[in-house]
Tab-separated table of C-alpha atoms in Angstrom:
chain	number	residue	atom	x	y	z
A	1170	MET	CA	109.803	106.516	104.101
A	1171	ARG	CA	106.799	108.176	105.419
A	1172	LEU	CA	108.328	111.229	107.081
A	1173	VAL	CA	106.439	113.327	109.468
A	1174	THR	CA	106.841	116.574	111.600
A	1175	TYR	CA	105.371	115.978	114.952
A	1176	THR	CA	105.101	117.816	118.244
A	1177	LEU	CA	105.377	116.212	121.614
A	1178	ASP	CA	105.807	117.996	124.906
A	1179	ASN	CA	105.864	121.256	123.216
A	1180	GLU	CA	108.799	120.296	121.072
A	1181	THR	CA	108.543	119.855	117.284
A	1182	ARG	CA	110.788	117.316	115.602
A	1183	LEU	CA	111.374	115.172	112.624
A	1184	GLY	CA	110.258	111.541	112.503
A	1185	ALA	CA	109.356	108.582	110.244
A	1186	GLN	CA	106.080	106.684	110.645
A	1187	LYS	CA	106.329	102.954	111.075
A	1188	GLY	CA	102.935	101.370	111.624
A	1189	ASP	CA	101.321	103.100	114.756
A	1190	GLY	CA	104.610	104.454	115.896
A	1191	ILE	CA	107.269	107.102	115.072
A	1192	VAL	CA	111.026	106.753	114.803
A	1193	ASP	CA	112.656	110.059	115.882
A	1194	LEU	CA	115.348	110.343	113.314
A	1195	ASN	CA	117.759	112.534	115.301
A	1196	ALA	CA	117.267	110.474	118.422
A	1197	ALA	CA	118.045	107.297	116.475
A	1198	ASP	CA	121.195	108.844	114.935
A	1199	SER	CA	122.550	112.270	115.943
A	1200	ALA	CA	124.066	112.753	112.646
A	1201	LEU	CA	120.510	113.209	111.244
A	1202	PRO	CA	118.748	116.583	111.707
A	1203	ALA	CA	115.674	117.239	113.877
A	1204	ASP	CA	113.685	119.091	111.176
A	1205	MET	CA	112.460	118.273	107.832
A	1206	LEU	CA	113.889	121.295	105.841
A	1207	SER	CA	117.459	120.382	107.082
A	1208	LEU	CA	116.876	116.855	105.947
A	1209	LEU	CA	115.906	117.835	102.485
A	1210	GLN	CA	118.837	120.332	102.234
A	1211	GLY	CA	121.097	117.426	103.049
A	1212	GLY	CA	120.438	115.884	99.602
A	1213	ASP	CA	120.566	112.160	98.588
A	1214	ASP	CA	123.288	111.210	100.945
A	1215	LEU	CA	121.396	112.391	104.119
A	1216	MET	CA	118.210	111.008	102.808
A	1217	ALA	CA	119.866	107.530	102.185
A	1218	LYS	CA	121.224	107.666	105.633
A	1219	ALA	CA	117.770	108.368	107.187
A	1220	SER	CA	116.225	105.558	105.133
A	1221	ALA	CA	118.861	103.121	106.524
A	1222	VAL	CA	118.284	104.367	110.113
A	1223	VAL	CA	114.503	103.981	109.727
A	1224	ALA	CA	114.796	100.554	108.303
A	1225	ALA	CA	116.708	99.402	111.291
A	1226	ALA	CA	115.179	101.218	114.114
A	1227	GLU	CA	112.009	100.479	116.037
A	1228	PRO	CA	109.518	103.135	116.904
A	1229	THR	CA	109.886	104.706	120.266
A	1230	ILE	CA	106.944	107.152	120.188
A	1231	ALA	CA	103.308	106.319	119.725
A	1232	LEU	CA	101.579	108.075	116.830
A	1233	ALA	CA	98.521	108.644	119.053
A	1234	ASP	CA	100.570	110.576	121.558
A	1235	VAL	CA	101.795	113.315	119.124
A	1236	THR	CA	100.389	116.248	117.084
A	1237	LEU	CA	101.212	115.839	113.549
A	1238	GLU	CA	102.257	119.126	111.847
A	1239	SER	CA	102.589	119.929	108.225
A	1240	PRO	CA	105.411	117.748	107.091
A	1241	ILE	CA	107.283	120.946	105.944
A	1242	PRO	CA	106.206	123.558	108.476
A	1243	ASN	CA	108.304	126.260	106.656
A	1244	PRO	CA	108.609	125.613	102.954
A	1245	PRO	CA	110.538	128.255	101.092
A	1246	ARG	CA	107.660	128.694	98.680
A	1247	ILE	CA	104.425	127.191	97.725
A	1248	PHE	CA	103.633	127.092	94.014
A	1249	ALA	CA	100.294	126.139	92.734
A	1250	ILE	CA	98.968	125.202	89.272
A	1251	GLY	CA	95.514	126.369	88.286
A	1252	LEU	CA	92.981	124.717	85.853
A	1253	ASN	CA	95.150	121.569	85.516
A	1254	TYR	CA	92.314	119.229	85.186
A	1255	LEU	CA	89.944	119.361	82.039
A	1256	ASP	CA	86.933	118.447	84.272
A	1257	HIS	CA	87.717	121.459	86.492
A	1258	TYR	CA	87.946	123.639	83.372
A	1259	TYR	CA	84.632	122.407	82.064
A	1260	GLU	CA	82.793	122.784	85.279
A	1261	ILE	CA	83.327	126.552	84.825
A	1262	PRO	CA	79.992	127.685	83.161
A	1263	GLU	CA	80.399	128.173	79.541
A	1264	GLU	CA	79.141	131.774	79.651
A	1265	ILE	CA	82.022	132.578	82.069
A	1266	ARG	CA	84.579	130.919	79.985
A	1267	VAL	CA	83.534	132.629	76.874
A	1268	GLY	CA	82.903	136.023	78.508
A	1269	LYS	CA	86.297	136.074	80.203
A	1270	GLY	CA	88.121	134.419	77.429
A	1271	ILE	CA	89.271	131.507	79.576
A	1272	GLY	CA	90.629	128.689	77.295
A	1273	ILE	CA	92.239	125.345	78.101
A	1274	PRO	CA	95.728	126.313	79.399
A	1275	LYS	CA	98.560	125.918	76.869
A	1276	VAL	CA	101.098	126.362	79.518
A	1277	PRO	CA	100.788	125.798	83.321
A	1278	VAL	CA	98.867	128.559	85.170
A	1279	VAL	CA	101.043	129.398	88.163
A	1280	PHE	CA	100.266	131.278	91.205
A	1281	ASN	CA	101.688	131.376	94.812
A	1282	LYS	CA	100.328	130.569	98.175
A	1283	GLN	CA	102.081	132.414	100.898
A	1284	THR	CA	104.133	130.454	103.389
A	1285	LEU	CA	101.822	131.412	106.332
A	1286	THR	CA	99.093	129.448	104.768
A	1287	VAL	CA	100.725	126.273	105.862
A	1288	ALA	CA	98.765	124.251	108.524
A	1289	GLY	CA	98.849	120.861	109.848
A	1290	PRO	CA	96.733	117.872	108.807
A	1291	ALA	CA	94.182	118.190	111.670
A	1292	ALA	CA	94.561	121.959	112.342
A	1293	PRO	CA	91.418	124.237	111.976
A	1294	ILE	CA	90.471	125.798	108.725
A	1295	TYR	CA	89.187	129.085	109.809
A	1296	VAL	CA	86.183	130.985	108.049
A	1297	PRO	CA	87.233	134.622	108.064
A	1298	PRO	CA	84.724	137.244	109.249
A	1299	GLU	CA	85.299	139.067	106.025
A	1300	SER	CA	83.763	136.262	103.900
A	1301	ASP	CA	81.560	133.181	104.004
A	1302	GLN	CA	82.616	131.884	100.484
A	1303	LEU	CA	85.202	129.342	101.877
A	1304	ASP	CA	86.072	126.693	99.273
A	1305	TYR	CA	88.068	123.374	99.357
A	1306	GLU	CA	90.417	122.061	96.530
A	1307	ALA	CA	92.020	118.665	97.000
A	1308	GLU	CA	95.379	118.425	95.462
A	1309	LEU	CA	98.558	116.273	95.377
A	1310	GLY	CA	101.575	118.121	96.705
A	1311	VAL	CA	104.976	117.637	95.209
A	1312	VAL	CA	107.925	118.332	97.410
A	1313	ILE	CA	111.227	119.459	95.803
A	1314	GLY	CA	114.473	117.832	97.295
A	1315	LYS	CA	117.225	119.507	95.328
A	1316	THR	CA	118.305	122.879	94.409
A	1317	CYS	CA	117.829	122.867	90.670
A	1318	ARG	CA	117.318	125.177	87.629
A	1319	ARG	CA	116.192	124.469	83.963
A	1320	VAL	CA	115.308	120.847	84.793
A	1321	ALA	CA	114.567	118.720	81.700
A	1322	LYS	CA	111.385	116.700	81.890
A	1323	ALA	CA	113.372	113.488	81.748
A	1324	ASP	CA	115.180	114.449	84.864
A	1325	ALA	CA	112.266	115.788	86.963
A	1326	ALA	CA	112.028	112.635	89.045
A	1327	LYS	CA	115.585	113.181	90.301
A	1328	VAL	CA	114.574	116.378	92.108
A	1329	ILE	CA	111.378	115.097	93.830
A	1330	ALA	CA	111.791	114.424	97.645
A	1331	GLY	CA	108.241	113.125	98.000
A	1332	TYR	CA	104.641	113.627	97.963
A	1333	THR	CA	102.046	114.869	100.338
A	1334	VAL	CA	98.274	115.614	100.573
A	1335	LEU	CA	97.314	119.275	100.192
A	1336	ASN	CA	94.081	121.363	100.461
A	1337	ASP	CA	94.298	124.619	98.469
A	1338	VAL	CA	91.682	126.300	100.613
A	1339	THR	CA	90.274	129.455	98.806
A	1340	VAL	CA	88.301	132.586	99.790
A	1341	ARG	CA	86.367	132.776	96.501
A	1342	ASP	CA	85.045	136.258	96.663
A	1343	TRP	CA	88.524	137.583	97.448
A	1344	GLN	CA	89.992	135.663	94.617
A	1345	ILE	CA	87.349	136.844	92.174
A	1346	ALA	CA	87.692	140.460	93.218
A	1347	SER	CA	91.277	140.631	92.246
A	1348	PRO	CA	92.877	140.122	88.673
A	1349	THR	CA	95.327	137.762	90.323
A	1350	MET	CA	94.589	134.773	92.661
A	1351	THR	CA	96.977	135.749	95.539
A	1352	MET	CA	94.635	137.318	97.936
A	1353	GLY	CA	91.911	134.723	97.808
A	1354	LYS	CA	94.483	131.830	97.982
A	1355	SER	CA	96.776	133.034	100.679
A	1356	TRP	CA	94.880	133.559	103.935
A	1357	ASP	CA	96.793	132.366	107.113
A	1358	GLY	CA	96.256	128.696	107.629
A	1359	HIS	CA	94.571	127.990	104.307
A	1360	CYS	CA	96.973	125.325	103.039
A	1361	PRO	CA	96.710	122.267	105.248
A	1362	MET	CA	99.209	119.659	104.267
A	1363	GLY	CA	100.221	116.151	105.511
A	1364	PRO	CA	99.882	113.909	107.404
A	1365	VAL	CA	103.217	112.705	105.896
A	1366	LEU	CA	105.808	113.285	103.244
A	1367	VAL	CA	105.938	110.002	101.380
A	1368	THR	CA	109.235	109.361	99.464
A	1369	PRO	CA	108.867	108.263	95.837
A	1370	ASP	CA	110.033	104.767	96.554
A	1371	GLU	CA	106.746	104.250	98.533
A	1372	VAL	CA	104.410	105.398	95.698
A	1373	ASP	CA	103.950	103.198	92.649
A	1374	ASP	CA	102.769	105.836	90.424
A	1375	ALA	CA	102.143	109.403	91.566
A	1376	GLU	CA	100.253	110.022	88.353
A	1377	ASN	CA	97.712	107.289	89.073
A	1378	LEU	CA	96.278	108.114	92.455
A	1379	THR	CA	92.708	108.518	93.542
A	1380	VAL	CA	91.975	111.877	95.289
A	1381	ARG	CA	88.871	112.529	97.225
A	1382	THR	CA	87.276	115.501	99.224
A	1383	LEU	CA	84.598	114.720	101.842
A	1384	VAL	CA	82.760	117.255	103.955
A	1385	ASP	CA	80.950	115.783	106.929
A	1386	GLY	CA	81.198	112.444	105.128
A	1387	GLU	CA	79.708	113.551	101.834
A	1388	GLU	CA	81.943	113.064	98.899
A	1389	LEU	CA	82.349	116.258	96.964
A	1390	GLN	CA	85.469	115.393	94.869
A	1391	ASN	CA	86.739	112.193	93.332
A	1392	PHE	CA	89.426	112.151	90.531
A	1393	ASN	CA	92.590	110.614	89.508
A	1394	THR	CA	95.865	112.330	89.152
A	1395	SER	CA	96.292	110.617	85.763
A	1396	ASP	CA	93.963	113.385	84.389
A	1397	MET	CA	96.319	116.182	84.957
A	1398	ILE	CA	96.817	118.412	81.755
A	1399	PHE	CA	100.350	119.153	82.738
A	1400	LYS	CA	102.105	116.256	84.282
A	1401	ILE	CA	104.473	116.627	87.261
A	1402	ALA	CA	107.559	116.669	85.110
A	1403	ASP	CA	105.936	119.426	82.859
A	1404	GLN	CA	105.286	121.487	86.042
A	1405	ILE	CA	108.907	121.064	87.375
A	1406	ALA	CA	110.479	121.846	83.919
A	1407	HIS	CA	108.109	124.982	83.475
A	1408	LEU	CA	108.873	126.459	86.925
A	1409	SER	CA	112.497	125.663	86.965
A	1410	THR	CA	113.055	127.419	83.607
A	1411	ALA	CA	112.222	130.639	85.245
A	1412	PHE	CA	113.763	130.434	88.628
A	1413	THR	CA	115.787	128.129	90.983
A	1414	LEU	CA	113.721	125.665	92.886
A	1415	LEU	CA	114.834	124.902	96.470
A	1416	PRO	CA	114.648	121.948	98.768
A	1417	GLY	CA	111.257	122.128	100.589
A	1418	ASP	CA	109.509	124.044	97.757
A	1419	VAL	CA	106.011	122.682	97.346
A	1420	ILE	CA	104.002	122.345	94.197
A	1421	ALA	CA	100.239	122.018	94.532
A	1422	THR	CA	99.524	120.192	91.314
A	1423	GLY	CA	95.874	121.337	90.824
A	1424	THR	CA	92.378	120.120	91.453
A	1425	SER	CA	89.504	118.620	89.425
A	1426	GLN	CA	85.778	119.096	89.488
A	1427	GLY	CA	83.532	119.360	92.447
A	1428	VAL	CA	84.598	122.601	94.103
A	1429	ALA	CA	81.856	124.489	95.965
A	1430	LEU	CA	82.173	127.502	93.578
A	1431	PHE	CA	80.632	125.572	90.758
A	1432	ARG	CA	78.258	123.261	92.628
A	1433	PRO	CA	74.565	124.010	92.891
A	1434	ASN	CA	73.782	126.176	95.942
A	1435	HIS	CA	77.610	126.638	96.585
A	1436	PRO	CA	78.181	124.442	99.585
A	1437	TRP	CA	80.861	126.685	101.083
A	1438	LEU	CA	82.770	125.317	104.149
A	1439	LYS	CA	80.953	126.387	107.383
A	1440	PRO	CA	81.904	126.315	111.045
A	1441	GLY	CA	81.258	122.971	112.614
A	1442	GLN	CA	81.988	120.918	109.508
A	1443	VAL	CA	84.936	118.576	109.061
A	1444	CYS	CA	86.715	118.607	105.646
A	1445	GLN	CA	88.705	115.517	104.656
A	1446	VAL	CA	91.086	115.300	101.820
A	1447	GLU	CA	92.601	111.812	100.978
A	1448	ILE	CA	94.969	110.574	98.372
A	1449	GLU	CA	95.628	106.834	98.137
A	1450	SER	CA	99.053	105.592	99.178
A	1451	ILE	CA	99.713	108.866	101.068
A	1452	GLY	CA	97.049	109.647	103.719
A	1453	THR	CA	94.184	111.844	104.901
A	1454	LEU	CA	93.826	115.400	106.064
A	1455	GLU	CA	90.963	115.720	108.484
A	1456	ASN	CA	90.465	119.527	109.307
A	1457	PRO	CA	87.683	120.885	111.415
A	1458	VAL	CA	86.088	124.195	110.137
A	1459	MET	CA	85.895	126.934	112.755
A	1460	VAL	CA	85.064	130.573	113.002
A	1461	ASP	CA	88.177	132.781	112.681
A	1462	PRO	CA	88.081	135.058	115.804
A	1463	GLY	CA	89.337	137.904	113.624
A	1464	HIS	CA	91.971	139.170	116.060
A	1465	SER	CA	93.898	142.311	115.141
A	1466	PHE	CA	97.379	142.709	116.554
A	1467	ILE	CA	100.683	144.632	116.052
A	1468	ARG	CA	103.671	143.134	117.671
């Protein structure tokens, strides 16, 4: 299935994309929930029911009439894996690697993006007034579908609900200013995801997918998920050793070379540009880059 979260007439609901249309799951069968997180929490039985309903139903909503949201608008957590591609590691200048003692990771490098970073597949990426060093990172997102702990690598596939496209947008100077990556990685709206959550049966091999980033049509990243240092099963086993994974948790599996930080003249994202991240078999994010109005509020 190609599951979507969509908004139509100011109501946000759960659906499945079929061609140019959407099957509203709850409308097709009232036993199915109207939101993604509830579907994932329902486990295999509910997912199988959804699959059967989608197979039998005809789309009732035109894809062109809706706004696609992040497939999981409210993930419990977003885990991200840093330096998970050798090409990304080696694009760091040698003097920086040596000076800071950065070696090829021996275990997954884990950090969090906060949940308010979540944005839709066409939502604006905002350049904050506090920085002009806004960077892109194309990544495969893995969505957890079961509550699980200490998952063996051989069992990791059993806990995957599906895959999505993710852009680990980063405010580089804020990242570099801190010993940890949280502040540079967790600005509001800086984790566009979507346009769909693709269930594993729709993806021949999640570890052999081409990933690309284009800014105003210029290709800046092009890599394959086969080049991950730590494979998806490694990541799930490592994370679940320390803590329980929950349905709806998202793992951003890392990016490869080509980020603006290490390119000549640092082509940071700028207002007026369009940043596209695409992964074969899944889809494309196409986010306009805009000025963040920098509003201050207390509610």
